[in-house]
mmCIF file of C-alpha atoms in Angstrom:
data_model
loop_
_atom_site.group_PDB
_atom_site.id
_atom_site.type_symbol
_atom_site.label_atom_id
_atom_site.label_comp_id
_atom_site.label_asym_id
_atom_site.label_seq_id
_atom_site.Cartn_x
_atom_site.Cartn_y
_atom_site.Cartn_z
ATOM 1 C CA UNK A 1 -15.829 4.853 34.932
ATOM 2 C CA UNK A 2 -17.676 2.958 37.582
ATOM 3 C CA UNK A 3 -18.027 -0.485 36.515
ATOM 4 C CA UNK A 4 -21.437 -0.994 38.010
ATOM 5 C CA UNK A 5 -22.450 1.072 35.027
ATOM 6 C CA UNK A 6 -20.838 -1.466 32.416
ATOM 7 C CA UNK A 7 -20.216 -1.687 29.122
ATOM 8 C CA UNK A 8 -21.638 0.393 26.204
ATOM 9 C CA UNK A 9 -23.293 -0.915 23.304
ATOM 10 C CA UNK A 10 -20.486 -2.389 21.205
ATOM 11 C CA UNK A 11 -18.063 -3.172 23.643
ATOM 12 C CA UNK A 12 -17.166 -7.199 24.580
ATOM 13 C CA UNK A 13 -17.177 -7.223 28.470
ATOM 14 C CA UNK A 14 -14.599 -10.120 28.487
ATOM 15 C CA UNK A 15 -11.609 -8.341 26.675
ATOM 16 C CA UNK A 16 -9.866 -5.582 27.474
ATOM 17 C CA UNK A 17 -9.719 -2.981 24.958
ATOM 18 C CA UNK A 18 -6.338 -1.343 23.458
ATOM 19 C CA UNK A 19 -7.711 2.398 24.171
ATOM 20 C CA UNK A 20 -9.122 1.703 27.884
ATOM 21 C CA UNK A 21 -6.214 0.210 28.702
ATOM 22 C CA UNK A 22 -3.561 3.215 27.924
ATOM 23 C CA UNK A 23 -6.138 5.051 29.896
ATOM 24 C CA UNK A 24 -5.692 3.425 32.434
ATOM 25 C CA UNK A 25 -1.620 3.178 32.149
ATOM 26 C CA UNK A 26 -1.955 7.205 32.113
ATOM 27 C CA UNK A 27 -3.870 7.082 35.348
ATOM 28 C CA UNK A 28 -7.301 8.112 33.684
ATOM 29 C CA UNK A 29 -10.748 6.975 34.938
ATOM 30 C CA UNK A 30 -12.040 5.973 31.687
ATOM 31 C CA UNK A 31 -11.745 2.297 32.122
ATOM 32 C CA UNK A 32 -13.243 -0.980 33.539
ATOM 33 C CA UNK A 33 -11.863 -3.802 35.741
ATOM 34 C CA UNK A 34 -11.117 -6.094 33.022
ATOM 35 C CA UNK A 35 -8.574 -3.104 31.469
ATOM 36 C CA UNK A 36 -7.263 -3.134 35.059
ATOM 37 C CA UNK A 37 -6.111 -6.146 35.483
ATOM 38 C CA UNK A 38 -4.933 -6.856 31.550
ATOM 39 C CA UNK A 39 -2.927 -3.493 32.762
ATOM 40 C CA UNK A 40 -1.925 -5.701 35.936
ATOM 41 C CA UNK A 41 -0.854 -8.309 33.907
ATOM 42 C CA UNK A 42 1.559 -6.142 31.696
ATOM 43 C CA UNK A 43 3.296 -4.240 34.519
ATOM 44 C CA UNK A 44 4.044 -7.806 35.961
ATOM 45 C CA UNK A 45 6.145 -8.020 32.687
ATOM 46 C CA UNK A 46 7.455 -4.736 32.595
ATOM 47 C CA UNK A 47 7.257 -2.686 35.825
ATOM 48 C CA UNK A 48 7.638 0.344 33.833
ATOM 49 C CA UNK A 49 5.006 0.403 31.263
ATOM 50 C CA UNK A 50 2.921 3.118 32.577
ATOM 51 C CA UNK A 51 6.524 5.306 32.623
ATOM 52 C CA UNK A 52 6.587 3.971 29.114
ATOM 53 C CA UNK A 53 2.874 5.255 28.413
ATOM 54 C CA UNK A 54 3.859 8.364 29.990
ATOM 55 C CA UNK A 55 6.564 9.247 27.735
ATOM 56 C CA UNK A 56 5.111 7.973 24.649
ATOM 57 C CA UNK A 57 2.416 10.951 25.419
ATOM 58 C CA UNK A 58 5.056 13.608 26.250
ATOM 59 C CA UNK A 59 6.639 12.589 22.441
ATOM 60 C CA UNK A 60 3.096 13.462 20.656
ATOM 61 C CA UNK A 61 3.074 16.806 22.892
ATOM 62 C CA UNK A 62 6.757 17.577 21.682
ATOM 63 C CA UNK A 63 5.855 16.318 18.387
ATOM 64 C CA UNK A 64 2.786 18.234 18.199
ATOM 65 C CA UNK A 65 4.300 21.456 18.817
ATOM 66 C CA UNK A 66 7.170 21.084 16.904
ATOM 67 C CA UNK A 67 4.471 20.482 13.561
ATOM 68 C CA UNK A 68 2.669 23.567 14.432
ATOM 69 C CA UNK A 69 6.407 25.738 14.679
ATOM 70 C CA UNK A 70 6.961 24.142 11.238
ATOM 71 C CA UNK A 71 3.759 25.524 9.594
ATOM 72 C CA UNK A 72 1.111 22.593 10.497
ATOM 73 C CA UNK A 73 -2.547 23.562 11.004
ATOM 74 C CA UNK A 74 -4.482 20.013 10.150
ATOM 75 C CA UNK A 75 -4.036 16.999 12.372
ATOM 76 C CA UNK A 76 -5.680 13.686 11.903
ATOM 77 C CA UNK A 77 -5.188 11.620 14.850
ATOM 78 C CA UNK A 78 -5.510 8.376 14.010
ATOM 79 C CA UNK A 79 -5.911 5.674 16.659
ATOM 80 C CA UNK A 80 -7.159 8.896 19.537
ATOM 81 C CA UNK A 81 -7.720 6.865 22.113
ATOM 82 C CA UNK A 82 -9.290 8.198 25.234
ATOM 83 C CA UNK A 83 -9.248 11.783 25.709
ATOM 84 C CA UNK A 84 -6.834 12.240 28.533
ATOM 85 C CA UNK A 85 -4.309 15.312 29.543
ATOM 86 C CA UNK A 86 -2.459 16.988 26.649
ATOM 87 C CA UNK A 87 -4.539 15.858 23.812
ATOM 88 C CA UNK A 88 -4.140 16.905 20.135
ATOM 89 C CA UNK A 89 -6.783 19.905 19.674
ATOM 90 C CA UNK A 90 -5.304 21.543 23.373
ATOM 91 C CA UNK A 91 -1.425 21.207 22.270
ATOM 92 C CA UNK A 92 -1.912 22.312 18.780
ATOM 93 C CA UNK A 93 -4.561 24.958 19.132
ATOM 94 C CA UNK A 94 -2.800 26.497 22.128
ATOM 95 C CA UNK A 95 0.319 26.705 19.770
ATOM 96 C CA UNK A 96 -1.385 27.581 16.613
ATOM 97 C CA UNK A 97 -5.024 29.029 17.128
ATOM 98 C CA UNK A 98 -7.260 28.144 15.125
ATOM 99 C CA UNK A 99 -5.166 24.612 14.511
ATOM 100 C CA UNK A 100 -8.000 21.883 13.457
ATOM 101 C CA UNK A 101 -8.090 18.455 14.498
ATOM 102 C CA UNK A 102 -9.827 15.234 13.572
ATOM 103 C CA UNK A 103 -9.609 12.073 15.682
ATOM 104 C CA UNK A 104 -10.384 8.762 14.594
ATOM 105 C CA UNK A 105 -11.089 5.746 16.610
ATOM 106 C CA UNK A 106 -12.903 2.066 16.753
ATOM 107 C CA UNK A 107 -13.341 1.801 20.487
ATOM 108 C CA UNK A 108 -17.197 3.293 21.771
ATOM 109 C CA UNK A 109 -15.882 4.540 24.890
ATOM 110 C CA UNK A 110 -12.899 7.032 23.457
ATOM 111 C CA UNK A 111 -15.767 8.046 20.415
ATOM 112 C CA UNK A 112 -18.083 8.580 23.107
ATOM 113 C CA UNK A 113 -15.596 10.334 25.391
ATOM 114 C CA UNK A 114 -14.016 12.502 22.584
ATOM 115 C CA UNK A 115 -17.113 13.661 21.175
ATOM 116 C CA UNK A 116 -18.229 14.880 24.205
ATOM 117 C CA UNK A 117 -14.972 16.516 24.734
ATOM 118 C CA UNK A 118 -15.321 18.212 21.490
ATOM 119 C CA UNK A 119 -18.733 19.339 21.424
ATOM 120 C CA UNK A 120 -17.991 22.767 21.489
ATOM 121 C CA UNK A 121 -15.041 22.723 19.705
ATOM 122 C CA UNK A 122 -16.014 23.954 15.828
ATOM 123 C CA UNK A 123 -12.280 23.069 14.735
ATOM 124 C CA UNK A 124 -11.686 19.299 15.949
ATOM 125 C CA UNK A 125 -14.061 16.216 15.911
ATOM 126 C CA UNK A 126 -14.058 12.746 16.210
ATOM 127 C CA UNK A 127 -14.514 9.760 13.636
ATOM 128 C CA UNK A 128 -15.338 6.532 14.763
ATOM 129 C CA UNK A 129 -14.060 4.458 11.939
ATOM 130 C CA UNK A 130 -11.024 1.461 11.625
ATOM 131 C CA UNK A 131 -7.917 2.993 10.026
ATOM 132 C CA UNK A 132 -7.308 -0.348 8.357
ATOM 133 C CA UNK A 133 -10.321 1.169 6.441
ATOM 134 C CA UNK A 134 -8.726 4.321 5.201
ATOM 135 C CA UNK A 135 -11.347 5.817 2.314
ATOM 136 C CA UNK A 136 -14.070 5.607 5.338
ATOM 137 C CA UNK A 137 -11.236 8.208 7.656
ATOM 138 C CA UNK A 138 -10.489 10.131 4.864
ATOM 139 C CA UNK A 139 -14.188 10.618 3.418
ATOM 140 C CA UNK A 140 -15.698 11.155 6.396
ATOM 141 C CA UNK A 141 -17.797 14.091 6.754
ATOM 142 C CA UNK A 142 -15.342 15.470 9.389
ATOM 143 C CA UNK A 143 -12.224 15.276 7.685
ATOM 144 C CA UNK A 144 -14.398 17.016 4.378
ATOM 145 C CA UNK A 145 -15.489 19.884 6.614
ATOM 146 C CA UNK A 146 -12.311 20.097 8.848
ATOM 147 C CA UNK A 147 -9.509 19.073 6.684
ATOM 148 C CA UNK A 148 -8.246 21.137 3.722
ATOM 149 C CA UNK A 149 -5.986 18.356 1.290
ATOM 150 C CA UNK A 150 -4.661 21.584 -0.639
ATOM 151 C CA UNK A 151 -2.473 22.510 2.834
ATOM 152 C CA UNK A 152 0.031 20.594 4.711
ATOM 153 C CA UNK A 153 -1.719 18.126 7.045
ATOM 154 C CA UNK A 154 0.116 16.196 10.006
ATOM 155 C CA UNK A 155 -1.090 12.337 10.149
ATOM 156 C CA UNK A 156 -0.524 11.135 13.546
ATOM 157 C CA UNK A 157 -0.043 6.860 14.462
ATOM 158 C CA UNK A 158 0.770 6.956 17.631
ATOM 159 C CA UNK A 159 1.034 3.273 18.950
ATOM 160 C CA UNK A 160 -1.350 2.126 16.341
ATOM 161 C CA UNK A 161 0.525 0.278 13.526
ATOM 162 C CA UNK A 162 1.977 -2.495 16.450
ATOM 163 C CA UNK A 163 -1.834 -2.999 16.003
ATOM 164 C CA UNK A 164 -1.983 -4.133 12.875
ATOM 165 C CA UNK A 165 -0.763 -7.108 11.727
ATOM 166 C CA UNK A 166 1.356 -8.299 9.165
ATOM 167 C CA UNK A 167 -1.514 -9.379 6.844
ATOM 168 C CA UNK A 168 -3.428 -6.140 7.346
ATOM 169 C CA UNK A 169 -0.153 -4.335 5.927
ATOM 170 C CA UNK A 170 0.274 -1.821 8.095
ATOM 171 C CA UNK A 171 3.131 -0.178 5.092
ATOM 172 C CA UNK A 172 0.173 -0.298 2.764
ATOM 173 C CA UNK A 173 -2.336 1.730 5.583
ATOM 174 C CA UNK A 174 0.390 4.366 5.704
ATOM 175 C CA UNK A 175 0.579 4.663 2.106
ATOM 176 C CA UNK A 176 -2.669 4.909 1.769
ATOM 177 C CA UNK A 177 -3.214 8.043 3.788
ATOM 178 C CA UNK A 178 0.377 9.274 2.241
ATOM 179 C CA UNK A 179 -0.851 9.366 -0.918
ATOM 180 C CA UNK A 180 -3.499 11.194 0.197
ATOM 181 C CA UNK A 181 -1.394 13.990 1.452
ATOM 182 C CA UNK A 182 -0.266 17.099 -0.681
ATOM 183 C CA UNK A 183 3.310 17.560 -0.554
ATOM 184 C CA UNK A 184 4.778 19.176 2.810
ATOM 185 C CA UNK A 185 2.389 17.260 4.919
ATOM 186 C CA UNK A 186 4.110 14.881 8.056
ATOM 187 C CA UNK A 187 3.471 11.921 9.598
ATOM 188 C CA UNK A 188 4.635 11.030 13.220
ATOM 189 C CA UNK A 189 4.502 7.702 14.617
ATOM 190 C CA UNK A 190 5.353 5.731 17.324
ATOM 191 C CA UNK A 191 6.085 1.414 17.213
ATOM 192 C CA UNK A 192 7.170 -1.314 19.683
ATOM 193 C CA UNK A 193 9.700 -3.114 18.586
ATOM 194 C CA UNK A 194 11.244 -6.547 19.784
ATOM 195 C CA UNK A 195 14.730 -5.795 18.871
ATOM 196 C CA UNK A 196 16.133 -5.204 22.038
ATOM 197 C CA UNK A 197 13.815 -6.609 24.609
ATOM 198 C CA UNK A 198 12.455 -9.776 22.558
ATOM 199 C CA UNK A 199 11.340 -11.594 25.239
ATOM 200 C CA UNK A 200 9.230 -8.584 26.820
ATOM 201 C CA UNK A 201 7.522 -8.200 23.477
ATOM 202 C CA UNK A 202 7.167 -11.586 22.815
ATOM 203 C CA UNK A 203 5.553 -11.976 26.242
ATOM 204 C CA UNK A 204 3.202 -8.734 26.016
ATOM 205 C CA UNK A 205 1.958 -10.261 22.370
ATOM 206 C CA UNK A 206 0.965 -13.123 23.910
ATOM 207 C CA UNK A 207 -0.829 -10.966 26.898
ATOM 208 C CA UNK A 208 -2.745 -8.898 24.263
ATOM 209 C CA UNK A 209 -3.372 -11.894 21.614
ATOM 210 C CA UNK A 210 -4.792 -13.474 25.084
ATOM 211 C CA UNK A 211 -6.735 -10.759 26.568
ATOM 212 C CA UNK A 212 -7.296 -7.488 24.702
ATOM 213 C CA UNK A 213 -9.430 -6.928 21.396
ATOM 214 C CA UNK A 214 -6.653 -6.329 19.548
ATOM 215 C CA UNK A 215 -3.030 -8.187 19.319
ATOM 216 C CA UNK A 216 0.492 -6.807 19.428
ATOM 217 C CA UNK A 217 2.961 -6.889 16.841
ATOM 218 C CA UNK A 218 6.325 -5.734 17.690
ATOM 219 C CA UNK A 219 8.542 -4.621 15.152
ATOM 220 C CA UNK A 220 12.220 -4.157 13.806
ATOM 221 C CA UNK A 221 13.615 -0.831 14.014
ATOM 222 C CA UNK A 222 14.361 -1.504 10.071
ATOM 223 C CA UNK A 223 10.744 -2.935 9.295
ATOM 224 C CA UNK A 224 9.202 0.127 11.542
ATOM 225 C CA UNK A 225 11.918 2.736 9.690
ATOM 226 C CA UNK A 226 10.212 0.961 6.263
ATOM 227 C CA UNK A 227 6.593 2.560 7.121
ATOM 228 C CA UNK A 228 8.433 6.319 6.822
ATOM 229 C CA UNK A 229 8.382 5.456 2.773
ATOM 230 C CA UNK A 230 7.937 8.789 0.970
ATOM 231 C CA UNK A 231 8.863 10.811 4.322
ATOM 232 C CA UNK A 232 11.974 12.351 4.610
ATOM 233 C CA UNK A 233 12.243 11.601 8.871
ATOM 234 C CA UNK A 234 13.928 15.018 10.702
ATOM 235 C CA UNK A 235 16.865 15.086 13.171
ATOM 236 C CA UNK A 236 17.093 12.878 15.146
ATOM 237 C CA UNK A 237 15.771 10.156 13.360
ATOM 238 C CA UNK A 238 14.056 7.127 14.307
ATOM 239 C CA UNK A 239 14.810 6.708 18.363
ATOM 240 C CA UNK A 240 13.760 5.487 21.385
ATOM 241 C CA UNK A 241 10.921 7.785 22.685
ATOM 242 C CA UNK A 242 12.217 9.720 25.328
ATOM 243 C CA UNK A 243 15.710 10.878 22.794
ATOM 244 C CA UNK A 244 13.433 12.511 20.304
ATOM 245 C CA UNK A 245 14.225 15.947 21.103
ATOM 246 C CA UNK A 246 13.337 16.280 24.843
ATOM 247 C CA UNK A 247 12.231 19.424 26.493
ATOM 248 C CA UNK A 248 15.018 21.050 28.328
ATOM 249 C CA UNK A 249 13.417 19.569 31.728
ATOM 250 C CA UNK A 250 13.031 16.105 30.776
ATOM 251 C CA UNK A 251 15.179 13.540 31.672
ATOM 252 C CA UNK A 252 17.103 11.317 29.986
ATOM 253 C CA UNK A 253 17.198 7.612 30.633
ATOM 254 C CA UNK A 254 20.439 6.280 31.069
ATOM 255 C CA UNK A 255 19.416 3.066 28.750
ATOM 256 C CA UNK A 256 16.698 4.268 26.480
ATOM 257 C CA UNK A 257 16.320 0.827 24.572
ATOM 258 C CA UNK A 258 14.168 0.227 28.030
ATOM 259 C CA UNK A 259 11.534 1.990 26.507
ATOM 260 C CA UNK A 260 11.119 -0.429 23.955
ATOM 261 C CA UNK A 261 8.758 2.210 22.098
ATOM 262 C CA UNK A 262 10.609 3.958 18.398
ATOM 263 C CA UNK A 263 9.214 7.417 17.559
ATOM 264 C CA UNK A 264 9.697 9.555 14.387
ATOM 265 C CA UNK A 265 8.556 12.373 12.807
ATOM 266 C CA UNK A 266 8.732 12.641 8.897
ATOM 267 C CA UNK A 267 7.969 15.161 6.220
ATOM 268 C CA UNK A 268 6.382 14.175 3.032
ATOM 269 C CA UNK A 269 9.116 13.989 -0.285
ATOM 270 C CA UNK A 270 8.177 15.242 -3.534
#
């Protein structure tokens, strides 16, 4: 995104913003020089964050896949981002045709970018609303027209709920869209945690709380195992993001608490 154009309506030139700046960790064009350099700033604290970003988007790919093998057609993707490689509608629909897909996002470049994107696409959208709003995701006309509540539905968080701080509840945002869900549906997530790299969260909250629109709360693998209430997780568990259930040709790092990233994938209890 050349930065000559700048900013869209909406968008504060002087912070970097959460979704522009995984683009850019992925390598993607969809970002300006203030992401850049907030980017900069975090791979001066950890010289592997964009091998951290990269794996983080292989898990939703593996975790995608494995939901459509276990009978998931619905996806709500909350916290989209950026459309980038391997997004939700590709993945799922290629597995499962006629898989549908809503995305949900706050930023006006990734709603811009993603409905574009989607603009042919009758089975996914994009809703630009705040999932610490969740009545306005889940009565939005996309997820009316695209969404059936009587069949299994996936919810996706992937690196949102480190988003959301302690005051905004991020258990009771989960529940909310839980409760929405008929009985089989899954959630997947993925969470920072400072458990066993406190001082590189520690230092990357500060970085966001300093820099980005939105701050960083890293979590316990117990307080991030907590959102999974009223999901029954599947093998293996809540792990580090490159352990859950890697493709045959992926490697496996020989400490995996260096990506300081949990994923899990969970199944809705009666």
């Amino acid at each position: 995104m050349p930065d000559s154009e700048g900013p869209p309506a909406g968008v504060d030139p002087d912070k970097a913003s959460v979704a522009r700046m995984y683009d850019a960790m992925l390598g993607g064009e969809h970002n300006f020089a203030i992401d850049r350099e907030a980017v900069a700033a975090f791979t001066a604290i950890d010289p592997q964050v964009r091998t951290l970003a990269r794996a983080n988007r292989a898990f939703l790919g593996r975790a995608v896949r494995f939901l459509v093998a276990s009978g998931v057609r619905q996806f709500i993707d909350l916290g989209s981002g950026i459309p980038t490689q391997g997004n939700v509608h590709e993945v799922a629909q290629a597995a499962g045709p006629g898989a549908r897909v809503v995305y949900v996002d706050n930023d006006p470049v990734a709603v811009a970018h993603s409905a574009s994107l989607l603009a042919d696409n009758p089975d996914a959208a994009i809703v630009a609303a705040d999932i610490r709003r969740p009545d306005d995701v889940l009565s939005s006309p996309q997820v009316c027209k695209l969404i059936d509540f009587e069949q299994p539905v996936a919810v996706l968080m992937i690196t949102i709920l480190h988003f959301i701080t302690q005051e905004e509840s991020p258990a009771g945002i989960v529940g909310a869209f839980r409760d929405a869900l008929p009985e089989g549906s899954w959630l997947a997530l993925t969470h920072a945690t400072d458990e066993d790299r406190p001082d590189t969260a520690a230092a990357v909250g500060r970085l966001y709380r300093s820099r980005a629109t939105s701050p960083v709360t890293a979590r316990s693998r117990n307080e991030i195992h907590s959102l999974f209430d009223g999901f029954d997780l599947v093998g293996p568990g809540l792990v580090y993001v490159p352990l859950w259930r890697p493709d045959a040709d992926e490697d496996i790092p020989d400490n995996p608490s260096q990506y300081w990233v949990y994923a899990g994938v969970g199944r809705k209890s009666a």
